[in-house]
Amino acid sequence: MNPEGKHTVAIVDDHSLFARSLEKLINSFSDFKVVFHAKNGVELQKKIEKRSVLPQLILLDINMPVMDGFETAEWLTLNHPEIKVLALSMEDDEQTILKMLRKGVKGYLLKDIQPQILNTALKELLEKGYYHSEKVSETLLHSLTPDEEGRIIDFKENELTFIKLACSEMTYKEIADIMDLSPKTIDGYRQDLFKKLKIKNRVGLVIFALKKNLIQL
Amino acid sequence: MNPEGKHTVAIVDDHSLFARSLEKLINSFSDFKVVFHAKNGVELQKKIEKRSVLPQLILLDINMPVMDGFETAEWLTLNHPEIKVLALSMEDDEQTILKMLRKGVKGYLLKDIQPQILNTALKELLEKGYYHSEKVSETLLHSLTPDEEGRIIDFKENELTFIKLACSEMTYKEIADIMDLSPKTIDGYRQDLFKKLKIKNRVGLVIFALKKNLIQL
DNA sequence: TTATCATAGGGGGTTTTCCCTGTTTATTAG
DNA sequence: CTAATAAACAGGGAAAACCCCCTATGATAA
């Protein structure tokens, strides 16, 4: 609570237009007040370390330069677990959401929500300790049966890197060089993925990655 | 001008949070006032046809359900050319921008801009009749040399069919069967396209087709 | 008529992809 | 300490993709 008796919120977002608008919106709620902004994780770290009183909530964007939402969330969870972090993002793909939840955020909100929902989200975050967009819950539910048989597909970091590189014009040999792995290992990744995803060739992989938003054009 | 002496603006965007925030921002400018909202093109059509006084400017999002920004812009240009349309979007790829400009929008603004820029944009749109983000101008400049020699690439019917089939998991042999052509002919198509488009492999073709909207997922 | 151009097809080759099988190595559970 | 598991790596081979240069045919234009 700040002197006005409102709960304190900080915003971390490099989209200035969005961040300012968001601030206006939040300040119009009766129970909340934005106490400061940061353009990225590094700026947030500095501001937090200067302050004696920390915000109760942090609205955290994922796509930022310098230090992105994932790193920032991780740092916050380790160093200031008492601050509840609400991830605010355009991405609704399961990988991103899961990754963010693993970093310890208490809520995940898509940016295309009703203003009223934001108010609800902030309140529930304080009361219940968590809040997720409906779409996020749906996505998570769906992501638990991505394989049409209920098997969970959870990519390892290396696999994810491979998929992203495979969606370029590189040959597997070049990919192996970049990832500093043997071409045979890369071939193993390819083979595993083809089986797991039931695809026939590299084009299938590209299409899969695009559908799941693992890459974007 | 509305009764308060402000220029009138309408917002068409299905992102409610963004739209509301945008409204607050615009209403904070001294010369502009938001007169109504619409979630998509159809809603806009209805609202426009009910009104005797039309807005001077329309902020138009591209990604919307039901009737998207392209269709909406086309309809506005044909039916209400006096309204200046400012496309507001996250997309900064040349195809999207060009497509939108061809539909007759007077400005194209990326969503990640400074609040002050929006004010400038609205003013210039009324005074000069157009306004584009810096990034958009850059993109357009670049897009005027699609082939790096000014040649415009346009595809023959067969080539287009081939491209679309090549963006699936079929082998070239299977594609040849479907198109009832010799595998060698198909290979010729492939070779020509790789040269023309300066791509290295089939993944490059898929990416090209997606960027140019020749196929969709 | 001849030239030219677009379209379809081909010979023959290298590289990459795709697929199966199996081994080494490091980590972890019992 | 040993068993189990996962990750990295490998041999070998068939299929597909990739690439260059070449021919036949038909339409069209000079």
PDB file of N, CA and C in Angstrom, chain A residues 17, chain B residues 86-92 97 101 106-114 117-118 120-121 124-125 130-141:
ATOM      1  N   LEU A  17       4.070   3.422 -25.778  1.00  0.00           N
ATOM      2  CA  LEU A  17       2.655   3.758 -25.968  1.00  0.00           C
ATOM      3  C   LEU A  17       1.776   2.873 -25.120  1.00  0.00           C
TER       4      LEU A  17
ATOM      5  N   LEU B  86      -6.101   5.511 -40.805  1.00  0.00           N
ATOM      6  CA  LEU B  86      -4.740   5.263 -40.327  1.00  0.00           C
ATOM      7  C   LEU B  86      -4.663   3.822 -39.844  1.00  0.00           C
ATOM      8  N   ALA B  87      -3.898   3.015 -40.561  1.00  0.00           N
ATOM      9  CA  ALA B  87      -3.748   1.612 -40.154  1.00  0.00           C
ATOM     10  C   ALA B  87      -2.807   1.544 -38.967  1.00  0.00           C
ATOM     11  N   LEU B  88      -3.202   0.781 -37.976  1.00  0.00           N
ATOM     12  CA  LEU B  88      -2.434   0.676 -36.749  1.00  0.00           C
ATOM     13  C   LEU B  88      -2.197  -0.802 -36.511  1.00  0.00           C
ATOM     14  N   SER B  89      -0.939  -1.215 -36.600  1.00  0.00           N
ATOM     15  CA  SER B  89      -0.699  -2.655 -36.569  1.00  0.00           C
ATOM     16  C   SER B  89       0.658  -3.015 -36.000  1.00  0.00           C
ATOM     17  N   MET B  90       0.784  -4.256 -35.567  1.00  0.00           N
ATOM     18  CA  MET B  90       2.073  -4.764 -35.113  1.00  0.00           C
ATOM     19  C   MET B  90       2.935  -5.193 -36.293  1.00  0.00           C
ATOM     20  N   GLU B  91       2.294  -5.510 -37.413  1.00  0.00           N
ATOM     21  CA  GLU B  91       3.022  -6.079 -38.551  1.00  0.00           C
ATOM     22  C   GLU B  91       3.859  -5.021 -39.254  1.00  0.00           C
ATOM     23  N   ASP B  92       5.127  -5.340 -39.503  1.00  0.00           N
ATOM     24  CA  ASP B  92       5.937  -4.398 -40.260  1.00  0.00           C
ATOM     25  C   ASP B  92       6.522  -5.037 -41.515  1.00  0.00           C
ATOM     26  N   ILE B  97       2.075  -4.168 -45.357  1.00  0.00           N
ATOM     27  CA  ILE B  97       2.023  -2.716 -45.518  1.00  0.00           C
ATOM     28  C   ILE B  97       1.560  -2.337 -46.923  1.00  0.00           C
ATOM     29  N   LEU B 101      -1.745  -0.289 -48.102  1.00  0.00           N
ATOM     30  CA  LEU B 101      -1.660   0.973 -48.846  1.00  0.00           C
ATOM     31  C   LEU B 101      -2.462   0.885 -50.142  1.00  0.00           C
ATOM     32  N   LYS B 106      -4.432   6.038 -45.573  1.00  0.00           N
ATOM     33  CA  LYS B 106      -3.620   7.254 -45.700  1.00  0.00           C
ATOM     34  C   LYS B 106      -2.376   7.219 -44.808  1.00  0.00           C
ATOM     35  N   GLY B 107      -2.366   6.287 -43.891  1.00  0.00           N
ATOM     36  CA  GLY B 107      -1.210   6.201 -43.012  1.00  0.00           C
ATOM     37  C   GLY B 107      -1.058   4.799 -42.460  1.00  0.00           C
ATOM     38  N   TYR B 108       0.164   4.489 -42.070  1.00  0.00           N
ATOM     39  CA  TYR B 108       0.418   3.172 -41.497  1.00  0.00           C
ATOM     40  C   TYR B 108       1.322   3.373 -40.301  1.00  0.00           C
ATOM     41  N   LEU B 109       0.819   3.001 -39.137  1.00  0.00           N
ATOM     42  CA  LEU B 109       1.543   3.246 -37.899  1.00  0.00           C
ATOM     43  C   LEU B 109       1.780   1.926 -37.184  1.00  0.00           C
ATOM     44  N   LEU B 110       3.015   1.727 -36.739  1.00  0.00           N
ATOM     45  CA  LEU B 110       3.291   0.525 -35.952  1.00  0.00           C
ATOM     46  C   LEU B 110       2.848   0.790 -34.519  1.00  0.00           C
ATOM     47  N   LYS B 111       2.431  -0.265 -33.869  1.00  0.00           N
ATOM     48  CA  LYS B 111       1.860  -0.058 -32.526  1.00  0.00           C
ATOM     49  C   LYS B 111       2.890   0.296 -31.467  1.00  0.00           C
ATOM     50  N   ASP B 112       4.135  -0.013 -31.738  1.00  0.00           N
ATOM     51  CA  ASP B 112       5.119   0.258 -30.688  1.00  0.00           C
ATOM     52  C   ASP B 112       5.751   1.637 -30.843  1.00  0.00           C
ATOM     53  N   ILE B 113       4.918   2.639 -30.777  1.00  0.00           N
ATOM     54  CA  ILE B 113       5.410   4.000 -30.961  1.00  0.00           C
ATOM     55  C   ILE B 113       5.270   4.811 -29.674  1.00  0.00           C
ATOM     56  N   GLN B 114       5.889   5.953 -29.667  1.00  0.00           N
ATOM     57  CA  GLN B 114       5.770   6.866 -28.534  1.00  0.00           C
ATOM     58  C   GLN B 114       4.404   7.554 -28.620  1.00  0.00           C
ATOM     59  N   ILE B 117       4.152  10.575 -30.776  1.00  0.00           N
ATOM     60  CA  ILE B 117       4.112  10.333 -32.217  1.00  0.00           C
ATOM     61  C   ILE B 117       2.678  10.189 -32.706  1.00  0.00           C
ATOM     62  N   LEU B 118       1.855   9.590 -31.885  1.00  0.00           N
ATOM     63  CA  LEU B 118       0.464   9.406 -32.297  1.00  0.00           C
ATOM     64  C   LEU B 118      -0.196  10.758 -32.502  1.00  0.00           C
ATOM     65  N   THR B 120       1.301  13.586 -33.313  1.00  0.00           N
ATOM     66  CA  THR B 120       1.869  14.099 -34.563  1.00  0.00           C
ATOM     67  C   THR B 120       1.193  13.459 -35.769  1.00  0.00           C
ATOM     68  N   ALA B 121       1.034  12.135 -35.687  1.00  0.00           N
ATOM     69  CA  ALA B 121       0.454  11.395 -36.800  1.00  0.00           C
ATOM     70  C   ALA B 121      -0.957  11.892 -37.109  1.00  0.00           C
ATOM     71  N   GLU B 124      -0.778  15.435 -38.699  1.00  0.00           N
ATOM     72  CA  GLU B 124      -0.278  15.417 -40.077  1.00  0.00           C
ATOM     73  C   GLU B 124      -1.275  14.773 -41.026  1.00  0.00           C
ATOM     74  N   LEU B 125      -1.961  13.800 -40.515  1.00  0.00           N
ATOM     75  CA  LEU B 125      -2.943  13.115 -41.340  1.00  0.00           C
ATOM     76  C   LEU B 125      -4.004  14.116 -41.810  1.00  0.00           C
ATOM     77  N   TYR B 130      -1.446  12.530 -45.099  1.00  0.00           N
ATOM     78  CA  TYR B 130      -0.826  11.209 -44.934  1.00  0.00           C
ATOM     79  C   TYR B 130       0.165  11.250 -43.783  1.00  0.00           C
ATOM     80  N   TYR B 131       0.484  10.081 -43.286  1.00  0.00           N
ATOM     81  CA  TYR B 131       1.541   9.950 -42.282  1.00  0.00           C
ATOM     82  C   TYR B 131       1.962   8.492 -42.186  1.00  0.00           C
ATOM     83  N   HIS B 132       3.275   8.262 -42.138  1.00  0.00           N
ATOM     84  CA  HIS B 132       3.757   6.891 -41.982  1.00  0.00           C
ATOM     85  C   HIS B 132       4.863   6.829 -40.941  1.00  0.00           C
ATOM     86  N   SER B 133       4.877   5.749 -40.185  1.00  0.00           N
ATOM     87  CA  SER B 133       5.965   5.506 -39.242  1.00  0.00           C
ATOM     88  C   SER B 133       7.285   5.514 -39.998  1.00  0.00           C
ATOM     89  N   GLU B 134       8.317   5.898 -39.297  1.00  0.00           N
ATOM     90  CA  GLU B 134       9.640   5.862 -39.916  1.00  0.00           C
ATOM     91  C   GLU B 134       9.965   4.460 -40.414  1.00  0.00           C
ATOM     92  N   LYS B 135       9.694   3.506 -39.555  1.00  0.00           N
ATOM     93  CA  LYS B 135       9.983   2.122 -39.923  1.00  0.00           C
ATOM     94  C   LYS B 135       9.242   1.707 -41.169  1.00  0.00           C
ATOM     95  N   VAL B 136       8.016   2.218 -41.313  1.00  0.00           N
ATOM     96  CA  VAL B 136       7.214   1.878 -42.476  1.00  0.00           C
ATOM     97  C   VAL B 136       7.842   2.462 -43.725  1.00  0.00           C
ATOM     98  N   SER B 137       8.280   3.692 -43.647  1.00  0.00           N
ATOM     99  CA  SER B 137       8.924   4.322 -44.804  1.00  0.00           C
ATOM    100  C   SER B 137      10.143   3.533 -45.211  1.00  0.00           C
ATOM    101  N   GLU B 138      10.911   3.131 -44.248  1.00  0.00           N
ATOM    102  CA  GLU B 138      12.083   2.311 -44.532  1.00  0.00           C
ATOM    103  C   GLU B 138      11.696   1.034 -45.252  1.00  0.00           C
ATOM    104  N   THR B 139      10.698   0.382 -44.709  1.00  0.00           N
ATOM    105  CA  THR B 139      10.246  -0.878 -45.283  1.00  0.00           C
ATOM    106  C   THR B 139       9.788  -0.685 -46.722  1.00  0.00           C
ATOM    107  N   LEU B 140       9.058   0.398 -46.955  1.00  0.00           N
ATOM    108  CA  LEU B 140       8.557   0.653 -48.301  1.00  0.00           C
ATOM    109  C   LEU B 140       9.705   0.882 -49.261  1.00  0.00           C
ATOM    110  N   LEU B 141      10.674   1.635 -48.820  1.00  0.00           N
ATOM    111  CA  LEU B 141      11.833   1.918 -49.644  1.00  0.00           C
ATOM    112  C   LEU B 141      12.463   0.602 -50.066  1.00  0.00           C
TER     113      LEU B 141
END
